[in-house]
Amino acid sequence: MIDDYTDPVAVCNVNDLQECEMKSFEFNENTKVLVVKQRDQVKAVGNKCTHYGAPLHTGVLGDGRVRCPWHGACFSIDTGDIEDFPGLDSLPCYKVDVQSDGQVMVRAKRKDLENARRLKDMVKRDPNNSVCYVIVGGGPAGAVCAETLRQEGFTGRIVMVCKERHLPYDRVKLTKSSDSQIETLQFRKPEFYEEYGIETLLGVAATKMNCEEKTLQLSNDATLKYDKIFIATGCTASKPPIKGSDLKGVVVVREYDDVKEINKLIKPETNLVCLGSSFIALEAAQSWVKKVQSTTLVSRTEFPLMASFGPVVGERVLRLFRDQGVTSIMNSGIVEILGNSDNQVTEVVLKDGTKIPCDILIMGTGSKFNTEFLTGSGLPLNHNGSIDTDLYLKSLVDDVYVGGDIANAPVYAYNQERAAIGHYQLAQYHGRVAALNMVGKSPEELRAVPFFFTMLFGKGFRYSGYGAYSDVVIEGDLENLKFVAYFLNEQDKVVAVASCGRDPIVAQFAELKSQGKSLHRKDLQEDASDPVAWTKKLKVIGKCI
């Protein structure tokens, strides 16, 4: 109805924007709109990313979509719908009319002025539709899959099997904001799942599956009969086989209950030790360093994040942690964990025999795929427990789809070669693609460009891409953590880009890869006066893409 919209507001003149340009303009004192000019058409959508609120006018304009500068989420400029992740909600989409004098008149739905996020239209459960789709896993992939099924018109039964006792939540925040309560982390409230008829079995795990019979047995002794199934069971944090690893106070951090338990143990006099130098170990050390007496990071590598960032960036990250009071013992490891008569950890023994006091040991050293229940199911597993999929996230078995960490799926940014990548953004994207193909209106191919992000002591690190590299080219000010790192393979092709303090350059690389384009060493050297001249490859002859 026309009454649902506000009166038109002049936000700018069409000549205020060049072709393939986007700018933020005020709609009213509380609302800004993102106005985009592309292919001689003017569109307007919300100006803030629905994930963490990044200003989208500082992001990247692609072909019919805008990409968030911080974490890479993508939104259609035609509809405002979210197309890539992280996040869940879509942007408000405004009505635009360009008058004869060039004034850009914008009308907004009144309800969109109350909320900068928009939930896509969803259907509800039809009790007469007996078709049953089962989602195994209550993580980011499963949550997005369930919502997308309803958004795409599926009215049958949806059952989401969640091993944890909580509704799907933002796991990324666990070690970034360890004091968060589960209610603030959860994607949706219970009423949301009730309204749209999405059954959530909490604290229930899959125990056995039979692909021929299309049945799934559960830990509550129930059996589900499915028509199609999406498996996204993720990983479980694992402890290395170190003597004493079963002592009290030796923990992993993967789930909300893990963090809740650690918070109970943390005291001002605590000696905290974090084993490993992965993102999880680093974020854990960062999260609790100001709340304990001492924090020690123990790693077998010379620098943290060696596999992802290499030695040059890794060395700077190491100094960042030491500057913040984290004692870092590198090129080492823990060979034994010692405890007292109450089986409480008291010390750890390092490779060189040194003993250091330890009241809590967080092991951030590895994980394993949660696919044991599929043994003997008829669904082939790889030796590491991952599952091969095709471009549509279909497995080798009819009506079985796989996504998230366990999916050994084609990666568009990696020449469509298969890889199992444990990224939050990619898991959500998998959930969307799987749901689109389960509904089956039209095939949706994976165009996966991995995007990873972390915050370490107030410094935002971004990373996009995938693949083995043999050289790292640093541009900018590494010392002051305002740099870009280009990771090149033996053919001088850039396989990944990382940055700190240089948004939106990683988002620009992600958009470039999503367009099927490549970046090479010669592109980085093309213009000495402009080290990021390669970003112009995003635009050609007055047209985007």
XYZ file of C-alpha atoms in Angstrom:
545
model
C 0.000 0.000 0.000
C 1.187 3.518 -0.768
C 0.497 4.535 2.834
C 3.240 2.162 3.915
C 5.762 4.571 2.394
C 6.905 8.001 3.444
C 6.573 11.067 1.274
C 9.403 11.503 -1.255
C 12.589 13.110 0.064
C 15.192 14.774 -2.169
C 18.500 13.243 -1.064
C 20.826 14.385 -3.863
C 21.106 15.237 -7.544
C 21.853 12.520 -10.055
C 24.955 14.480 -11.084
C 26.333 14.118 -7.569
C 27.364 10.593 -8.540
C 29.602 9.334 -11.307
C 28.837 6.108 -13.146
C 29.692 3.141 -10.880
C 29.781 5.281 -7.764
C 27.986 5.041 -4.433
C 27.575 7.662 -1.741
C 25.794 8.056 1.551
C 23.117 10.766 1.849
C 20.815 11.833 4.658
C 17.190 10.797 4.336
C 16.278 12.325 7.685
C 18.114 13.163 10.883
C 18.159 9.501 11.939
C 18.561 7.696 8.632
C 21.171 7.622 5.903
C 20.681 5.872 2.573
C 23.259 4.420 0.221
C 22.628 5.780 -3.275
C 24.221 3.869 -6.147
C 24.567 4.867 -9.778
C 25.274 1.926 -12.039
C 24.507 1.414 -15.708
C 22.742 4.792 -15.732
C 20.265 3.646 -13.113
C 19.986 4.970 -9.562
C 19.211 2.644 -6.647
C 19.017 3.224 -2.894
C 19.437 0.770 -0.017
C 20.386 0.914 3.656
C 23.796 2.372 4.439
C 24.883 0.111 7.306
C 25.929 -3.529 7.011
C 23.501 -5.696 8.971
C 26.364 -7.712 10.456
C 28.293 -5.260 12.661
C 27.081 -1.948 11.247
C 29.943 -1.001 8.919
C 29.235 2.059 6.712
C 28.677 0.554 3.288
C 29.609 3.691 1.352
C 33.223 2.901 2.356
C 32.889 -0.603 0.945
C 33.141 -2.044 -2.561
C 30.678 -1.727 -5.417
C 30.407 -4.848 -7.532
C 28.065 -5.870 -10.326
C 24.666 -5.159 -8.837
C 25.824 -5.511 -5.268
C 27.757 -3.778 -2.530
C 30.336 -5.531 -0.346
C 30.969 -4.623 3.301
C 34.442 -3.099 3.888
C 34.994 -4.879 7.205
C 33.968 -8.513 6.788
C 32.899 -8.954 3.163
C 29.121 -9.415 3.413
C 27.342 -8.663 0.107
C 23.935 -7.103 -0.567
C 21.944 -6.669 -3.768
C 21.486 -3.032 -4.755
C 18.224 -3.999 -6.499
C 16.526 -5.633 -3.507
C 18.798 -5.103 -0.506
C 18.852 -8.887 -0.014
C 21.941 -10.430 1.575
C 23.830 -12.596 -0.936
C 27.054 -13.381 0.889
C 27.962 -13.335 4.525
C 28.578 -12.924 7.508
C 25.279 -11.719 8.906
C 21.666 -12.800 8.549
C 19.466 -9.851 7.704
C 19.020 -7.886 4.503
C 19.136 -4.130 3.927
C 16.098 -1.879 3.594
C 15.399 -1.129 -0.064
C 14.008 2.269 -1.022
C 11.876 3.502 -3.902
C 13.784 5.914 -6.163
C 12.499 8.408 -8.698
C 14.843 10.664 -10.668
C 13.013 13.822 -11.676
C 13.531 15.782 -14.865
C 15.764 18.298 -13.068
C 17.984 15.468 -11.774
C 16.688 15.457 -8.215
C 16.854 11.953 -6.694
C 13.643 11.448 -4.741
C 13.588 8.588 -2.243
C 10.674 7.013 -0.389
C 11.123 4.581 2.483
C 8.847 2.006 4.017
C 7.883 3.408 7.392
C 8.874 0.210 9.192
C 12.360 0.400 7.616
C 12.938 3.707 9.381
C 12.516 1.890 12.698
C 15.111 -0.787 11.971
C 18.215 -0.702 9.778
C 17.862 -4.451 9.211
C 15.237 -6.232 7.167
C 14.090 -9.818 7.435
C 13.344 -11.276 4.036
C 9.779 -12.443 3.542
C 9.335 -15.993 4.805
C 6.575 -18.553 4.480
C 5.254 -20.505 7.423
C 4.778 -24.196 8.002
C 1.881 -25.809 6.160
C 0.690 -28.789 8.274
C -0.704 -30.381 5.115
C 2.765 -30.518 3.545
C 4.299 -33.792 4.743
C 7.722 -33.292 3.095
C 10.459 -33.249 5.749
C 13.853 -31.570 5.439
C 16.319 -32.269 8.254
C 19.245 -30.022 9.135
C 21.961 -31.669 11.220
C 23.884 -28.970 13.056
C 22.817 -25.782 14.784
C 25.758 -23.651 13.699
C 25.948 -20.825 11.165
C 25.397 -23.103 8.152
C 22.365 -24.805 9.642
C 20.798 -21.549 10.814
C 21.065 -19.897 7.400
C 19.846 -23.038 5.649
C 16.677 -23.153 7.758
C 15.845 -19.492 7.141
C 16.614 -19.678 3.429
C 14.301 -22.675 2.986
C 11.410 -20.636 4.363
C 12.448 -17.568 2.341
C 12.380 -19.685 -0.804
C 8.841 -20.898 -0.183
C 9.372 -24.326 1.398
C 6.334 -24.959 3.612
C 7.112 -28.516 4.665
C 8.566 -29.698 7.947
C 12.023 -28.397 8.927
C 13.827 -30.075 11.816
C 17.145 -28.650 13.005
C 19.168 -31.017 15.200
C 21.390 -28.986 17.564
C 23.981 -30.825 19.643
C 24.429 -27.811 21.902
C 21.747 -26.809 24.371
C 21.436 -23.395 22.750
C 19.762 -21.986 19.682
C 22.172 -21.049 16.853
C 24.472 -18.226 17.930
C 27.407 -16.083 16.802
C 30.309 -18.358 17.727
C 32.840 -15.819 16.430
C 32.213 -13.584 19.440
C 33.066 -16.242 22.022
C 36.768 -15.471 22.296
C 36.424 -11.878 21.123
C 33.931 -10.959 23.836
C 34.114 -13.671 26.468
C 31.657 -11.970 28.854
C 28.767 -12.103 26.363
C 25.599 -13.843 27.492
C 23.999 -16.436 25.244
C 20.872 -14.290 24.790
C 22.957 -11.570 23.123
C 24.815 -14.072 20.946
C 21.854 -15.991 19.567
C 20.881 -15.219 15.967
C 17.150 -15.375 16.641
C 14.833 -15.625 19.622
C 12.841 -18.829 20.273
C 9.690 -17.068 19.090
C 11.204 -16.674 15.625
C 11.617 -20.419 15.136
C 8.152 -21.041 16.549
C 6.543 -18.479 14.220
C 8.052 -20.004 11.107
C 7.611 -23.610 12.137
C 11.288 -24.494 12.375
C 11.653 -27.308 14.899
C 14.808 -27.012 16.999
C 15.949 -30.101 18.894
C 18.382 -28.650 21.451
C 20.936 -30.784 23.271
C 20.313 -33.579 20.779
C 22.983 -35.188 18.598
C 22.794 -37.383 15.521
C 24.026 -40.905 16.355
C 23.449 -42.909 13.178
C 22.282 -42.325 9.631
C 21.002 -44.675 6.951
C 21.088 -43.142 3.479
C 19.162 -45.986 1.848
C 16.274 -45.783 4.308
C 16.609 -41.990 4.665
C 16.582 -42.168 8.440
C 18.528 -40.360 11.148
C 18.777 -41.734 14.661
C 19.206 -39.269 17.517
C 20.691 -39.291 21.005
C 17.196 -38.890 22.505
C 16.274 -42.303 21.014
C 14.084 -40.714 18.348
C 14.370 -41.485 14.627
C 13.713 -38.939 11.909
C 12.601 -39.877 8.417
C 13.769 -37.267 5.917
C 13.130 -36.432 2.281
C 16.259 -34.273 2.038
C 18.965 -33.633 4.587
C 21.636 -30.965 5.080
C 24.593 -32.055 7.196
C 26.637 -29.252 8.767
C 27.904 -30.691 12.032
C 31.147 -28.717 12.133
C 34.091 -29.584 14.357
C 34.892 -30.474 17.931
C 37.953 -28.975 19.582
C 40.444 -31.718 20.404
C 43.190 -32.076 22.982
C 46.605 -33.347 21.891
C 47.747 -36.597 23.559
C 49.822 -34.976 26.296
C 50.226 -36.710 29.650
C 47.977 -34.946 32.135
C 45.529 -33.535 29.586
C 42.642 -35.026 31.591
C 43.403 -32.900 34.659
C 40.908 -30.336 35.917
C 41.568 -26.922 34.463
C 42.771 -28.284 31.124
C 40.146 -27.027 28.692
C 39.330 -26.282 25.075
C 37.321 -23.351 23.761
C 34.852 -23.962 20.985
C 31.345 -23.649 22.379
C 29.504 -21.194 24.614
C 29.548 -23.620 27.542
C 33.352 -23.865 27.225
C 33.695 -20.105 27.658
C 31.166 -20.088 30.487
C 33.196 -22.721 32.320
C 36.485 -20.854 31.789
C 34.924 -17.659 33.152
C 34.001 -19.556 36.324
C 37.610 -20.677 36.754
C 39.223 -17.312 36.022
C 40.436 -15.404 39.102
C 42.784 -12.429 39.526
C 45.501 -14.765 40.851
C 45.145 -17.237 37.954
C 48.171 -18.271 35.886
C 46.723 -18.850 32.417
C 48.541 -20.793 29.711
C 47.346 -20.983 26.098
C 48.797 -23.760 23.949
C 49.048 -23.004 20.239
C 49.309 -19.897 18.108
C 46.168 -20.215 16.017
C 43.486 -17.546 15.953
C 41.628 -19.388 18.724
C 44.657 -19.494 21.030
C 45.503 -15.853 20.355
C 41.956 -14.643 20.875
C 41.733 -16.620 24.109
C 44.962 -15.077 25.423
C 43.718 -11.633 24.456
C 40.305 -12.178 26.015
C 41.516 -13.072 29.503
C 44.943 -11.404 29.834
C 43.605 -8.419 31.783
C 41.664 -10.623 34.201
C 44.459 -12.903 35.434
C 47.844 -12.667 37.117
C 49.775 -13.985 34.119
C 49.091 -15.168 30.562
C 51.576 -17.324 28.683
C 51.329 -18.398 25.067
C 53.225 -21.576 24.179
C 53.729 -22.476 20.515
C 55.805 -24.916 18.513
C 56.226 -22.346 15.720
C 58.638 -19.418 15.675
C 55.838 -16.889 15.220
C 52.052 -17.005 15.631
C 49.763 -17.506 12.627
C 52.654 -18.778 10.507
C 50.440 -20.873 8.225
C 48.085 -17.990 7.451
C 50.244 -14.862 7.683
C 53.828 -16.049 7.303
C 56.864 -15.046 9.405
C 56.992 -11.302 8.661
C 53.421 -10.523 9.725
C 53.605 -13.218 12.389
C 56.600 -11.526 14.026
C 54.688 -8.247 14.256
C 51.679 -10.016 15.796
C 54.024 -11.622 18.316
C 55.319 -8.206 19.394
C 51.742 -6.923 19.628
C 50.973 -9.657 22.143
C 54.150 -9.161 24.129
C 53.451 -5.434 24.298
C 50.071 -6.262 25.834
C 51.554 -8.388 28.603
C 51.292 -11.850 27.073
C 54.428 -13.902 27.695
C 55.148 -15.811 24.488
C 57.309 -18.921 24.435
C 57.895 -19.871 20.806
C 59.667 -22.841 19.171
C 58.532 -24.860 22.137
C 55.667 -27.022 23.300
C 54.194 -28.777 26.322
C 55.381 -32.340 26.971
C 53.605 -32.952 30.278
C 50.897 -31.397 32.439
C 51.349 -31.688 36.195
C 48.639 -31.587 38.855
C 48.031 -31.825 42.577
C 46.265 -34.414 44.722
C 42.901 -32.984 43.650
C 43.756 -33.639 39.998
C 43.952 -29.909 39.393
C 46.569 -28.644 36.950
C 49.382 -26.738 38.668
C 52.270 -26.684 36.171
C 53.180 -27.475 32.593
C 56.515 -28.882 31.452
C 57.979 -27.395 28.284
C 60.113 -29.142 25.665
C 63.344 -27.953 27.280
C 62.266 -29.200 30.710
C 61.261 -25.787 32.038
C 58.247 -25.790 34.340
C 55.861 -22.861 34.441
C 52.920 -22.367 36.838
C 49.514 -23.025 35.346
C 46.036 -22.936 36.883
C 44.154 -23.030 33.582
C 45.479 -24.496 30.332
C 43.536 -23.627 27.203
C 44.369 -25.941 24.327
C 43.891 -24.182 21.013
C 45.703 -26.768 18.984
C 43.259 -28.578 16.770
C 39.842 -29.985 16.022
C 38.191 -32.970 14.398
C 35.179 -33.225 12.099
C 31.915 -34.291 13.719
C 31.111 -37.013 11.215
C 31.593 -40.231 13.206
C 27.843 -40.876 13.165
C 28.038 -41.239 9.373
C 30.262 -44.312 9.504
C 28.393 -47.116 7.769
C 25.643 -44.756 6.596
C 26.346 -45.210 2.895
C 27.735 -41.680 2.624
C 31.440 -41.803 1.672
C 33.825 -40.083 4.119
C 37.348 -38.909 3.396
C 40.193 -40.164 5.579
C 40.038 -37.002 7.700
C 36.261 -37.213 8.125
C 35.320 -34.517 5.610
C 32.746 -35.133 2.887
C 33.108 -34.381 -0.831
C 30.451 -32.251 -2.485
C 29.829 -30.895 -5.952
C 29.210 -27.276 -7.009
C 25.702 -27.468 -5.559
C 26.803 -28.888 -2.183
C 25.305 -32.242 -3.133
C 27.116 -35.288 -1.828
C 27.549 -38.517 -3.765
C 24.248 -39.701 -2.294
C 20.918 -38.400 -3.603
C 19.128 -35.845 -1.398
C 22.101 -35.477 0.955
C 23.679 -32.008 1.066
C 26.738 -31.024 3.074
C 28.094 -27.660 4.212
C 30.261 -25.799 6.674
C 33.540 -27.041 8.102
C 32.998 -30.684 7.124
C 32.322 -29.953 3.441
C 35.217 -30.678 1.099
C 33.633 -28.387 -1.445
C 34.724 -26.504 -4.571
C 36.231 -23.078 -3.883
C 35.630 -20.574 -6.672
C 38.623 -18.462 -5.618
C 40.763 -21.627 -5.804
C 39.954 -22.720 -9.375
C 36.980 -24.682 -8.053
C 39.325 -27.171 -6.418
C 37.880 -28.810 -3.349
C 38.891 -27.785 0.158
C 37.440 -28.041 3.664
C 37.694 -24.515 5.076
C 36.569 -23.706 8.605
C 35.433 -20.111 8.117
C 32.284 -18.666 9.667
C 31.457 -16.611 6.569
C 31.815 -19.607 4.287
C 29.626 -21.769 6.517
C 26.773 -19.266 6.297
C 27.205 -19.058 2.533
C 27.074 -22.855 2.316
C 23.787 -22.806 4.225
C 22.232 -20.458 1.695
C 23.484 -22.341 -1.389
C 22.416 -25.713 0.009
C 18.915 -24.437 0.792
C 18.485 -22.948 -2.691
C 19.417 -26.276 -4.245
C 17.284 -28.308 -1.829
C 14.246 -26.251 -2.850
C 15.351 -26.785 -6.441
C 13.763 -23.842 -8.236
C 16.958 -23.316 -10.246
C 20.480 -24.655 -9.676
C 22.717 -22.383 -7.592
C 26.455 -22.932 -8.038
C 29.026 -22.235 -5.363
C 31.067 -19.105 -6.014
C 32.971 -19.284 -2.772
C 35.553 -16.635 -1.908
C 36.706 -17.279 1.687
C 36.843 -14.231 3.964
C 38.209 -14.345 7.504
C 38.495 -11.661 10.169
C 39.696 -11.234 13.727
C 40.270 -8.442 16.227
C 43.491 -8.595 18.232
C 43.949 -5.938 20.905
C 41.816 -3.467 18.996
C 43.468 -4.135 15.638
C 41.195 -5.521 12.925
C 42.846 -8.134 10.704
C 41.143 -9.184 7.459
C 42.062 -12.090 5.193
C 40.539 -13.311 1.942
C 41.534 -16.074 -0.441
C 42.907 -19.573 -0.210
C 45.913 -21.554 -1.400
C 49.554 -22.380 -0.764
C 51.959 -19.469 -1.122
C 55.706 -19.164 -1.555
C 56.229 -15.421 -1.121
C 54.699 -12.519 0.802
C 54.785 -8.923 -0.418
C 54.157 -6.292 2.266
C 52.870 -2.844 1.288
C 52.360 -0.056 3.809
C 53.384 0.399 7.442
C 53.703 -2.976 9.124
C 55.245 -1.467 12.250
C 52.179 0.686 12.899
C 49.824 -2.066 11.751
C 48.553 -0.241 8.687
C 49.581 -2.631 5.955
C 48.537 -5.005 3.202
C 50.123 -8.430 2.755
C 49.914 -10.187 -0.613
C 50.477 -13.948 -0.620
C 51.805 -15.238 -3.952
C 52.263 -18.769 -5.228
C 55.141 -20.042 -7.374
C 53.420 -18.737 -10.516
C 53.418 -15.197 -9.048
C 49.640 -15.296 -8.654
C 48.146 -13.669 -5.565
C 46.213 -16.406 -3.758
C 45.248 -14.350 -0.701
C 45.396 -10.854 0.736
C 45.534 -9.810 4.391
C 45.396 -6.357 5.896
C 45.267 -4.367 9.094
C 44.089 -0.775 9.214
C 43.621 -0.650 5.445
C 39.943 -1.295 4.783
C 38.408 -1.944 2.279
C 41.334 -3.482 0.402
C 40.693 -7.108 1.409
C 37.036 -6.671 0.472
C 38.209 -5.314 -2.891
C 40.324 -8.429 -3.433
C 37.393 -10.656 -2.463
C 35.161 -8.855 -4.947
C 37.838 -9.134 -7.634
C 38.046 -12.897 -7.090
C 34.263 -13.212 -7.101
C 34.314 -11.663 -10.580
C 36.593 -14.445 -11.767
C 39.603 -12.137 -12.087
C 43.145 -12.758 -10.889
C 45.900 -10.632 -9.407
C 49.587 -11.169 -10.180
C 52.902 -9.769 -9.032
C 53.136 -7.562 -12.129
C 49.826 -5.943 -11.178
C 51.305 -4.958 -7.821
C 54.309 -3.391 -9.543
C 52.445 -1.692 -12.378
C 52.257 1.799 -10.837
C 54.961 2.699 -8.335
C 53.129 5.882 -7.363
C 49.950 3.958 -6.492
C 50.545 0.590 -4.805
C 46.840 -0.241 -4.916
C 46.283 0.704 -8.557
C 45.190 -2.897 -9.131
C 41.851 -2.093 -7.472
C 40.900 -0.234 -10.645
C 40.489 -3.657 -12.234
C 37.114 -3.649 -10.512
C 35.903 -1.073 -13.065
C 36.298 -1.084 -16.836
C 35.218 1.444 -19.469
C 32.635 3.201 -17.370
C 30.970 -0.025 -16.327
C 31.440 -1.958 -13.123
C 32.810 -5.431 -13.761
